[in-house]
Every structure is written in C-alpha cells, then in structure tokens.
CSV table of C-alpha atoms in Angstrom, one decimal:
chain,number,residue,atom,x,y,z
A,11,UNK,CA,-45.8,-2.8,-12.7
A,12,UNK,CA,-42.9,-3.6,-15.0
A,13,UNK,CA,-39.1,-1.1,-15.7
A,14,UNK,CA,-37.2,-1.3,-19.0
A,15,UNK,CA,-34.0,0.3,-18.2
A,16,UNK,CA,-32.3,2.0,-20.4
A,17,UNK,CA,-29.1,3.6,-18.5
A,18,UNK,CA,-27.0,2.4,-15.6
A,19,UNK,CA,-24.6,5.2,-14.8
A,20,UNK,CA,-23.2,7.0,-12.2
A,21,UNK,CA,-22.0,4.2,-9.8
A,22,UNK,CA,-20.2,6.8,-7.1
A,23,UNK,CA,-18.5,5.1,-4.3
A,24,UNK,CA,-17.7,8.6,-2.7
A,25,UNK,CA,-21.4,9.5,-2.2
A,26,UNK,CA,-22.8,5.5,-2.2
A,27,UNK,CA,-25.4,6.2,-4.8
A,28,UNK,CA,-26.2,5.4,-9.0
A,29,UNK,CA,-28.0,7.2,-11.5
A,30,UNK,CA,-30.6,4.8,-13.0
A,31,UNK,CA,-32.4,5.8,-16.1
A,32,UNK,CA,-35.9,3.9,-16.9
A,33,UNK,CA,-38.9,3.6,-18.4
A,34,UNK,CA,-41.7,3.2,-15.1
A,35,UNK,CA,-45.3,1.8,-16.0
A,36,UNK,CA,-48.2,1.3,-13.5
A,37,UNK,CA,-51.5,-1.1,-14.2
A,38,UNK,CA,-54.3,-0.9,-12.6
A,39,UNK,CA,-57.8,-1.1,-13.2
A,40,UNK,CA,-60.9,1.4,-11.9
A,41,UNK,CA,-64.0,0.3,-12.7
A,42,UNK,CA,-65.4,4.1,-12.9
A,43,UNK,CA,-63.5,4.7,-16.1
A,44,UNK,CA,-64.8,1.5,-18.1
A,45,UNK,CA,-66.5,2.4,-21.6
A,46,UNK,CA,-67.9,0.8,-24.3
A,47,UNK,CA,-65.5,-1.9,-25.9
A,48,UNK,CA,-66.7,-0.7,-29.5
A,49,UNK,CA,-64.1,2.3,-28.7
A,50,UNK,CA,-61.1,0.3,-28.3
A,51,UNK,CA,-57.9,1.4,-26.2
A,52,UNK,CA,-57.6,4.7,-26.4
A,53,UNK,CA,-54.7,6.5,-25.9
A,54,UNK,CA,-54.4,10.1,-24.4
A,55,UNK,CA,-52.2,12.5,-23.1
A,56,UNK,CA,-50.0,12.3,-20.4
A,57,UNK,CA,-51.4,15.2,-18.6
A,58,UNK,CA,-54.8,13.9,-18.2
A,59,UNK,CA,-53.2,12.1,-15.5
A,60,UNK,CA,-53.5,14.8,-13.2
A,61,UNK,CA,-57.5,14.1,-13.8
A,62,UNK,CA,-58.0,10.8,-12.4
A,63,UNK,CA,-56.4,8.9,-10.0
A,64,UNK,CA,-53.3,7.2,-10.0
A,65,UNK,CA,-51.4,5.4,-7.4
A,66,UNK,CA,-49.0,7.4,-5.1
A,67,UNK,CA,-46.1,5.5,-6.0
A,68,UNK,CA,-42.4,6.4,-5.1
A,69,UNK,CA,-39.1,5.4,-4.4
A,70,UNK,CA,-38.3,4.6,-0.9
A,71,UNK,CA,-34.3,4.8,-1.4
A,72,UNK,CA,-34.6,7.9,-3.8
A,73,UNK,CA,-32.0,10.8,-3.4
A,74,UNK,CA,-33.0,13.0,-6.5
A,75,UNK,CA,-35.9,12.2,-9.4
A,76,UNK,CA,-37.2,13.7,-12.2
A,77,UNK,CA,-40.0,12.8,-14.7
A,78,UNK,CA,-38.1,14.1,-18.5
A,79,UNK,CA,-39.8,16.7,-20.2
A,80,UNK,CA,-38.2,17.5,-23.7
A,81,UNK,CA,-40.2,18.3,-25.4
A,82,UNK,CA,-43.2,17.6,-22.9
A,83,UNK,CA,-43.5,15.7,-20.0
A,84,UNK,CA,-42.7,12.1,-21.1
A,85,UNK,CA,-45.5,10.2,-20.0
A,86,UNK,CA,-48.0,8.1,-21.0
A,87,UNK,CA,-51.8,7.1,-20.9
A,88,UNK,CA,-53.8,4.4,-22.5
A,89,UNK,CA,-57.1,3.0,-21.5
A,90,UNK,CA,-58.7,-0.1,-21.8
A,91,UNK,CA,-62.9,-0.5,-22.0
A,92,UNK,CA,-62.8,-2.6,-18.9
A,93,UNK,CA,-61.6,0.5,-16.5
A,94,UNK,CA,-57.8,-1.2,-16.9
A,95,UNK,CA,-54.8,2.0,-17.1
A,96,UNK,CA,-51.5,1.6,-18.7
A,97,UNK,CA,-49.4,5.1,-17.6
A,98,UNK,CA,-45.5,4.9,-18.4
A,99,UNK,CA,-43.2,7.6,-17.4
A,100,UNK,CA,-39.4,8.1,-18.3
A,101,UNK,CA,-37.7,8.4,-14.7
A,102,UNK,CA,-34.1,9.2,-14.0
A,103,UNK,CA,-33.5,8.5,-10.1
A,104,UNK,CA,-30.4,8.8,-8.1
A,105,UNK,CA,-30.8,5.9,-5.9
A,106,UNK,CA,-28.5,5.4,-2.7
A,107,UNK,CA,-26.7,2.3,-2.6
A,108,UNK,CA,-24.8,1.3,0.6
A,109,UNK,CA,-21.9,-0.6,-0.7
A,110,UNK,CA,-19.3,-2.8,1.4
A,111,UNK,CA,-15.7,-2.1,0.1
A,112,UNK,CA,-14.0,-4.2,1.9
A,113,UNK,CA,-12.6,-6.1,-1.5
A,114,UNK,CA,-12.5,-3.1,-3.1
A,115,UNK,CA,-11.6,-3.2,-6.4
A,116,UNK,CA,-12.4,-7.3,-6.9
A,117,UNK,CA,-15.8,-6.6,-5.3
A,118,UNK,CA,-19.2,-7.0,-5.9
A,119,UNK,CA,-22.2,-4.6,-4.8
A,120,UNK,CA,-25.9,-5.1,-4.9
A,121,UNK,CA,-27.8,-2.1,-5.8
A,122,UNK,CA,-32.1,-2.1,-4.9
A,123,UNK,CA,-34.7,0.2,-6.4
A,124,UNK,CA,-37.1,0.3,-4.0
A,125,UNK,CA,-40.6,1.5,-4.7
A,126,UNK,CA,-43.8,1.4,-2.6
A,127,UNK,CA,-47.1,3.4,-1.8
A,128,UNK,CA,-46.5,6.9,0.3
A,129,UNK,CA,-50.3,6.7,1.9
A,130,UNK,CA,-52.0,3.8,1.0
A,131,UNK,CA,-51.7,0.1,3.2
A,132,UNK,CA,-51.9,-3.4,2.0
A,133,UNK,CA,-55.7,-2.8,2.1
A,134,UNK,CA,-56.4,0.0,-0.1
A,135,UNK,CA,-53.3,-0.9,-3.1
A,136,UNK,CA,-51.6,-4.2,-4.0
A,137,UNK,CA,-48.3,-3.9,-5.6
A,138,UNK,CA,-46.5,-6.9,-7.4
A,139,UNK,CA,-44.5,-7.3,-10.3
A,140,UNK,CA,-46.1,-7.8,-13.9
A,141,UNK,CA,-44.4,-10.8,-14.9
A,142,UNK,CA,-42.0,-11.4,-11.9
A,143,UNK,CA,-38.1,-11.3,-13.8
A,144,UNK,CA,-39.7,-10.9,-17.3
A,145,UNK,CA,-41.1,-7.6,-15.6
A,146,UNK,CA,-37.4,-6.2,-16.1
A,147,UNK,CA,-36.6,-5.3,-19.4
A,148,UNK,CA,-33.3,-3.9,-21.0
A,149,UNK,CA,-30.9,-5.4,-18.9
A,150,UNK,CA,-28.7,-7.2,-21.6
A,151,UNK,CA,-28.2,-4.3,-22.8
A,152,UNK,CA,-27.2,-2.3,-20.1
A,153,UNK,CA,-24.5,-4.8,-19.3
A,154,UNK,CA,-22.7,-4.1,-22.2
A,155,UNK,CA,-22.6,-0.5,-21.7
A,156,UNK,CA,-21.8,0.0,-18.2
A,157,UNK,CA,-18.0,1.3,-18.1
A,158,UNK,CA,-17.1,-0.2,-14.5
A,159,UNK,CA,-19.2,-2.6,-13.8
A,160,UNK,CA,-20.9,-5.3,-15.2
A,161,UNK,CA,-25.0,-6.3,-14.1
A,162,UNK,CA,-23.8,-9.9,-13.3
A,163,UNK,CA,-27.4,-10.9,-12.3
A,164,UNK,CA,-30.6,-9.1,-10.5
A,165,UNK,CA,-34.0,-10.4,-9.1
A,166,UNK,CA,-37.1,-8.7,-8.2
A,167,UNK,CA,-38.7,-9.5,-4.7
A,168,UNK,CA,-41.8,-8.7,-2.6
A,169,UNK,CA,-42.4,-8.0,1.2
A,170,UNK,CA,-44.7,-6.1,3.0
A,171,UNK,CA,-43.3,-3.0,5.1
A,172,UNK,CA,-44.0,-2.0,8.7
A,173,UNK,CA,-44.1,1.8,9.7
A,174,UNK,CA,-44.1,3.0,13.4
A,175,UNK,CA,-47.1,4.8,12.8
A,176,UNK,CA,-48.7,1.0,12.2
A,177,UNK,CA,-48.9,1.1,8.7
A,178,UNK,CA,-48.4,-1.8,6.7
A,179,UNK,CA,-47.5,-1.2,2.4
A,180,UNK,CA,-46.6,-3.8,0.3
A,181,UNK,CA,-42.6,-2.9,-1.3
A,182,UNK,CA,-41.5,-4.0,-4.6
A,183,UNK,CA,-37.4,-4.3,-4.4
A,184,UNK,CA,-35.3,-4.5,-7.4
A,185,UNK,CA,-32.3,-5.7,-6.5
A,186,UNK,CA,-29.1,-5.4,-9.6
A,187,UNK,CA,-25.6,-7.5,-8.6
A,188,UNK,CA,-22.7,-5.3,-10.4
A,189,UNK,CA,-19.4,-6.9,-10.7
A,190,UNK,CA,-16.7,-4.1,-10.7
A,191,UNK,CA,-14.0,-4.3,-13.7
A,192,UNK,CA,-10.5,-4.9,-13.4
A,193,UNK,CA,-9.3,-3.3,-16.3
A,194,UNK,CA,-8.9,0.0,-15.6
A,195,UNK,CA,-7.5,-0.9,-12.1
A,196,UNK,CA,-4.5,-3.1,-13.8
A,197,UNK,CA,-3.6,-0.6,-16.1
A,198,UNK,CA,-3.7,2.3,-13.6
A,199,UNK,CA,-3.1,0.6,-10.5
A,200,UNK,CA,-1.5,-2.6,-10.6
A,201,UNK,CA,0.8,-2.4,-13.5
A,202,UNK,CA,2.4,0.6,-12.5
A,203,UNK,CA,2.9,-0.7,-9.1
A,204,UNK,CA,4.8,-4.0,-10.4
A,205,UNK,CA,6.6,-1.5,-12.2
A,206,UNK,CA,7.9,0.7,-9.7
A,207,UNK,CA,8.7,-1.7,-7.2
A,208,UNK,CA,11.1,-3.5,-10.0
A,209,UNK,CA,12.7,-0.3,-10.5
A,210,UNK,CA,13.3,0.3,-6.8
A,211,UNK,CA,15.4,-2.9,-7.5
A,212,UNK,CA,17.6,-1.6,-10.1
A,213,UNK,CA,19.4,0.4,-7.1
A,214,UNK,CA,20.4,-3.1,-6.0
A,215,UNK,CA,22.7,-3.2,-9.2
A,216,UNK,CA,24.5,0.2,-8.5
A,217,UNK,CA,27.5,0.7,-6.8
A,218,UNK,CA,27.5,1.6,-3.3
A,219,UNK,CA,30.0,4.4,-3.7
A,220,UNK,CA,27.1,5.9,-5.8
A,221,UNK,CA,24.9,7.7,-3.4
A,222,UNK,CA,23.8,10.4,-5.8
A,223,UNK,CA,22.2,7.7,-7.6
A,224,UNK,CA,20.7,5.5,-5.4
A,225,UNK,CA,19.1,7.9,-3.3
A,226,UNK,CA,17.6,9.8,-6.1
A,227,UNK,CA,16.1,6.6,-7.3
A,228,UNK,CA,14.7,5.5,-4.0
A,229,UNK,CA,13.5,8.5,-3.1
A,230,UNK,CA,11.8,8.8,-6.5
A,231,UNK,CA,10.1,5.0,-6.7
A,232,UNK,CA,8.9,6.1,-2.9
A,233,UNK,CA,7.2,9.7,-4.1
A,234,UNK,CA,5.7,7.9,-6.6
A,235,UNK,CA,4.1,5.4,-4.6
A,236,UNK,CA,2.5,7.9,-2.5
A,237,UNK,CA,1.0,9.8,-5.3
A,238,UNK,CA,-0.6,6.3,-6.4
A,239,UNK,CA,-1.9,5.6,-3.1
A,240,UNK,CA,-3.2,10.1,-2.5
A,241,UNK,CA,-5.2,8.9,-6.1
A,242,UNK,CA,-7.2,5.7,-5.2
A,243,UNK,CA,-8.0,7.5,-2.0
A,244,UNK,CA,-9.9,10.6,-3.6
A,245,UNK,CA,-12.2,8.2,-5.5
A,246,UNK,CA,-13.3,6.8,-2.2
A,247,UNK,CA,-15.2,7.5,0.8
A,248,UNK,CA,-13.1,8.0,3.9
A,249,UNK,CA,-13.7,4.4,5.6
A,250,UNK,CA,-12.8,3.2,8.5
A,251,UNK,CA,-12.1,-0.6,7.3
A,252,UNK,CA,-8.8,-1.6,5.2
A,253,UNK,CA,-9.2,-2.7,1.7
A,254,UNK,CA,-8.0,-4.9,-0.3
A,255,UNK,CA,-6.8,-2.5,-2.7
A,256,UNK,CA,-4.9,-0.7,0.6
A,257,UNK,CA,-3.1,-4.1,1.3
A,258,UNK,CA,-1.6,-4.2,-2.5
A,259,UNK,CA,-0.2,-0.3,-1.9
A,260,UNK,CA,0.7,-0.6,1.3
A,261,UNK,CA,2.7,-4.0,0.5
A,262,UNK,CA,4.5,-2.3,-2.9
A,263,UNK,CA,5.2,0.6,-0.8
A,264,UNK,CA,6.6,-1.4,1.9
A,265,UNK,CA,8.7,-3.1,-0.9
A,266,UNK,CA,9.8,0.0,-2.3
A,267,UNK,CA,10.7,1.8,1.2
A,268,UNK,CA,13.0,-1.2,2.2
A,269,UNK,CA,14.6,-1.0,-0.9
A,270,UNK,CA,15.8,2.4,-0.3
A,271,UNK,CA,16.5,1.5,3.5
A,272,UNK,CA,18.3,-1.4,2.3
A,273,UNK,CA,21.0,1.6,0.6
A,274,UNK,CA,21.2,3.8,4.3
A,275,UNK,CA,22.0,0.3,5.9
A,276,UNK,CA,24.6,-1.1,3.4
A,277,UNK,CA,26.1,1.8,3.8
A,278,UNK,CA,26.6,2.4,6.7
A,279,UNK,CA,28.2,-1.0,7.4
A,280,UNK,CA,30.4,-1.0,4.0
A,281,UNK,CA,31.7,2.5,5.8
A,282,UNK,CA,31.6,1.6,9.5
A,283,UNK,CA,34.0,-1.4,8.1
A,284,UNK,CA,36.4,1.0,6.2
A,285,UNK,CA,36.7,2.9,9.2
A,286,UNK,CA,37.2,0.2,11.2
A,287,UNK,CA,39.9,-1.1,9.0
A,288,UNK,CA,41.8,2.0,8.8
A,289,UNK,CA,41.7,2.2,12.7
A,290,UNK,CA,43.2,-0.8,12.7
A,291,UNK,CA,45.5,-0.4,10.2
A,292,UNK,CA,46.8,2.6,11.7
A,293,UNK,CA,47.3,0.4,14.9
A,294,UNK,CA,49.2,-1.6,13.2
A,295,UNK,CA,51.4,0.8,11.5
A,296,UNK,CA,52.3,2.2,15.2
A,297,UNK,CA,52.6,-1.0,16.6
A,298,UNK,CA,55.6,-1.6,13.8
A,299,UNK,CA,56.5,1.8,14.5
A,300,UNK,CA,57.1,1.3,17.9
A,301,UNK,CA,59.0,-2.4,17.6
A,302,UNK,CA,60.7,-0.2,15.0
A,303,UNK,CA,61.7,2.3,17.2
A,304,UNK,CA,62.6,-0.5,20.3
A,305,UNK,CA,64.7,-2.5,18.1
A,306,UNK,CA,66.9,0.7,17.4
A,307,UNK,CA,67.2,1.8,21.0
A,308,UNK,CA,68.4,-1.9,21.6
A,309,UNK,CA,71.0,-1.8,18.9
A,310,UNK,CA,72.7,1.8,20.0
A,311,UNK,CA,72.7,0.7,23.6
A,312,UNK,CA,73.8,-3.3,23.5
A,313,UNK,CA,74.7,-3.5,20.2
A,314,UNK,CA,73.2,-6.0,17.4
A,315,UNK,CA,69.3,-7.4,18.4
A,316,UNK,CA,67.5,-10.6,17.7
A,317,UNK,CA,64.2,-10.2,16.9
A,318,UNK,CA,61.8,-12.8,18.1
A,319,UNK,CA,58.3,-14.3,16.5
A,320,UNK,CA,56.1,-12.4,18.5
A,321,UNK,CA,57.9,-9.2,17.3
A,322,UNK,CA,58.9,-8.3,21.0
A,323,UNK,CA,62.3,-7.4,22.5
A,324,UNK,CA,62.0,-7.7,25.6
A,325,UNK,CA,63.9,-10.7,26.7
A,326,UNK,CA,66.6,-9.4,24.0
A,327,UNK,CA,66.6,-6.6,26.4
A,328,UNK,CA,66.9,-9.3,29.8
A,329,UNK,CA,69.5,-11.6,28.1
A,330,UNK,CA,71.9,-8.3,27.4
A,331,UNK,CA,71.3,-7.3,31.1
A,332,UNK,CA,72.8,-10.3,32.3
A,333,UNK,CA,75.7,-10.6,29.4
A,334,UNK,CA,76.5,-7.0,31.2
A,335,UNK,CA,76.2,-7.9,34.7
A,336,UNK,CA,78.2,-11.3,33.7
A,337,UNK,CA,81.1,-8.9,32.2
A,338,UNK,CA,81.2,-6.9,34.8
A,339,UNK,CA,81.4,-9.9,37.4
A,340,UNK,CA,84.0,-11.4,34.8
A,341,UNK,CA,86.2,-8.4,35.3
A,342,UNK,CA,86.0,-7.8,39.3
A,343,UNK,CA,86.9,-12.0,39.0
A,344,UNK,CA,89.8,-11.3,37.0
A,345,UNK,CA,91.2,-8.2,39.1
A,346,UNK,CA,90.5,-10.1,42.5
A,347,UNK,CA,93.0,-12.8,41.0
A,348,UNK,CA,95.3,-10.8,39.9
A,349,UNK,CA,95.6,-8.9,43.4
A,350,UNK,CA,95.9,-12.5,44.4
A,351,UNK,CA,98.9,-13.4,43.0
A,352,UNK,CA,100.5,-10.3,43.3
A,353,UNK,CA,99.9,-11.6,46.8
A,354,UNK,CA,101.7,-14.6,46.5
C-alpha cells in the first residue's frame, strides 16, 4: 500500500490527537478476477467494491474516520488482467497521538498512523509498504503548510502484532516527527514577558514617597502575568509534570513579584528609619531641655554655672555644696575668734 497526504491539521495538545487528510490505496492481487489481457485495465466504480473482496484494513490508533463523499463516495477501482486491484480512497482520520510536553513549546512529537488487518493473521494477508519511504507521497508539501509545526522527518516501519486471543497481524506504522514553531510563542509569550518584567523595573526609578504609583504599577505588571500564565494553560492538557514553558512564567513572574516586594520592603525601612530618627530626635530635644532646665535651677539657687563637656552639672552642683559648707565654716571660724579675743 502507499498514502499521499494532502492535509496535516489539527495538532490538539488538549485532546493528544491530529487530523490527517490522505489519499489511502491498497494492491493486491486475486487470481479469480484475472481476464483477458486484450481488455486492458479497466477502471470502474468505486462502489463495486462492495462486490468483491477487499482487505479489512483499518487504523489501529483511529479516533474518528470517514471515507469523503461529495459528490459520491471518493473511491477508486481499477483492475489489471492478471487478477491485480488498485482501490484508493480519500480518508480523513483523527489519529491519537500521545505527546510528551515536557519541553513544551521547544519540543518535538512523533505522530504514527497505524494500520493493520481487523480479522485476518500473518497467514491469510501480508501487509508491507509499496515502495518503503517513496510509498509516502505529499510530504514536502505538507511542511510548508502546517501552521505550528513543521514535518521535520518521518519513516515507515513494519512489525508483526500479538493479540491475547493469539492472533498474530502484520502492522504498518507511519511514524511523522513535527517540530513545533517558535514564532507564535515569541510574539505572544516571550516578548511580552521581557516586556513586562522590564516595566516592573521602572518602579525602581520612582520615588519612594510615591506609593500611589508604585503599587499601581506592581500590582498591574503582576495581574498581567497571571493572565499570560491562565492563557498558555487552557491550550494544554492538565499535566502533572512542569514545562519548560512553566519555568519561563514562573521565573518572569517571580521577577515581577519581587519587584513589587522590593517597594513594601524599602518602605518600610526608609519609614521605620524616619521614625526612628524622630524618636531620637525628640530624645534629644528633652535631653537639652532638661540640662536646660538644670542649668537654670543651678543659677537661681548658687548663682552663675559652668557647664562641663559632657553637658552635666552635677559636680557644678558638688563643688557649690562645699563653697557653702566652706562659708559657713568660714563664718562660725571667724565668730569663734572674735569671742576669743573679746576673751582676752
């Protein structure tokens, strides 16, 4: 058998399938329909199929199928005088496809087409590829159309598959390598991201007596963020594994965050320091206040004070203590000699 496809579409990440859109022939030959070779090939219509017999031949990874039929059933039937049968049909499957998204979006998924007998063993139908790769037609042209991806390479392979019920049927795998595209993901994703976290920055630049500001920004760059990261996550299946994508977001987020905790911190210390400077301003003024306040009770009660380095009076205070107590031993000297020589 040989596939020229003509469509690649539909890669969905969400439900792990693509939409493949081909042109599916069969060849066989059955010796029962061989004529004479004055005839020629001879080519007739599709529906005859359902006449004879043909292999039952379908796709083991298949969600959905159907055979196009505007404005009939596309299919075709040509005979050869040896008993050999062409019969093409135009398919469009909805294969699964089990992707790994761990690198998601610099990833790269391989998609198979499976296709092998529903009833028939290795004994009763051989399947192999026409022409083994050249069996495969259309793919150059497919790469250039694909939107997200690109068909970086494919191969067609052969093995024979076991059943529990014993049976053994040959299994023809196509297997297409699609590289995902980065350019919608920088322009919707990364870009923007770059961006916001630079603007995050511009809060750096304000003044810190500007809270109206920088909290409207932060808050902004950070709202933002999150409705970039709610996006990428409805175009994905919920995964349990990280990826890579989700390191990027997480890490410009995580930028963006600090940025705005970096304002609540430096504010709070610029203010705890004001505060703490006024406290200790005001200490201050009391203190002087006080010395103030010592330094005139000193000067109505001894007279004139000296004022020391460290600000204090207090040995002022003991030095006019003893001046007093020296007067007053002055005097009861001087009256004690006087008594004296009134004595004499």
């Amino acid at each position: 058998m040989d596939i020229e496809i003509a469509s690649i579409n539909s890669i969905s990440e969400v439900n792990m399938d693509y939409t493949l859109s081909m042109y599916f022939r069969q060849y066989w030959t059955d010796e029962r329909l061989a004529y004479d070779m004055k005839l020629g090939n001879v080519s007739l219509d599709g529906r005859l199929a359902e006449k004879i017999w043909v292999p039952d031949t379908y796709f083991a990874n298949d969600k959905n199928s159907f055979v196009h039929d505007v404005t009939v059933k596309n299919r075709m039937l040509r005979f050869h005088f040896d008993g050999s049968i062409a019969y093409g049909m135009r398919i469009t499957t909805v294969a699964s496809c089990m992707m790994d998204l761990r690198h998601y979006p610099m990833d790269t998924q391989t998609c198979t087409l499976e296709i092998e007998s529903y009833g028939y063993t290795v004994d009763d139908v051989d399947y192999y590829w026409a022409h083994d790769l050249e069996s495969i037609e259309g793919i150059e042209k497919v790469s250039q159309e694909m939107a997200q991806f690109t068909l970086a390479n494919y191969k067609t392979t052969k093995r024979i598959q076991s059943f529990s019920t014993g049976r053994k049927t040959q299994t023809l795998t196509l297997a297409l390598v699609l590289r995902r595209r980065l350019e919608f993901f920088i322009l919707q994703t990364y870009v923007p991201c770059i961006l916001l976290v630079c603007l995050s920055w511009v809060s750096f630049f304000l003044w810190s007596d500007d809270p109206s500001g920088r909290v409207y920004l932060g808050i902004t760059t950070v709202l933002t963020m999150t409705t970039i990261s709610t996006s990428l996550r409805a175009d994905l299946p919920r995964i349990s594994y990280i990826k890579a994508i989700d390191i990027y977001v997480i890490t410009c987020f995580g930028f963006v965050f600090a940025a705005l905790i970096e304002y609540a911190i430096a504010n709070f210390i610029f203010w705890s320091g004001q505060k703490r400077k006024a406290k200790e301003a005001k200490i201050q003024t009391d203190a002087n206040a006080a010395h103030q306040n010592a330094a005139a009770a000193i000067h109505n009660a001894t007279g004139p004070a000296r004022k020391y380095r460290d600000n204090t009076y207090e040995k002022l205070q003991y030095n006019q203590k003893l001046l007093c107590a020296f007067r007053s031993l002055r005097t009861k000297s001087m009256r004690q000699m006087k008594v004296f020589q009134w004595t004499i």
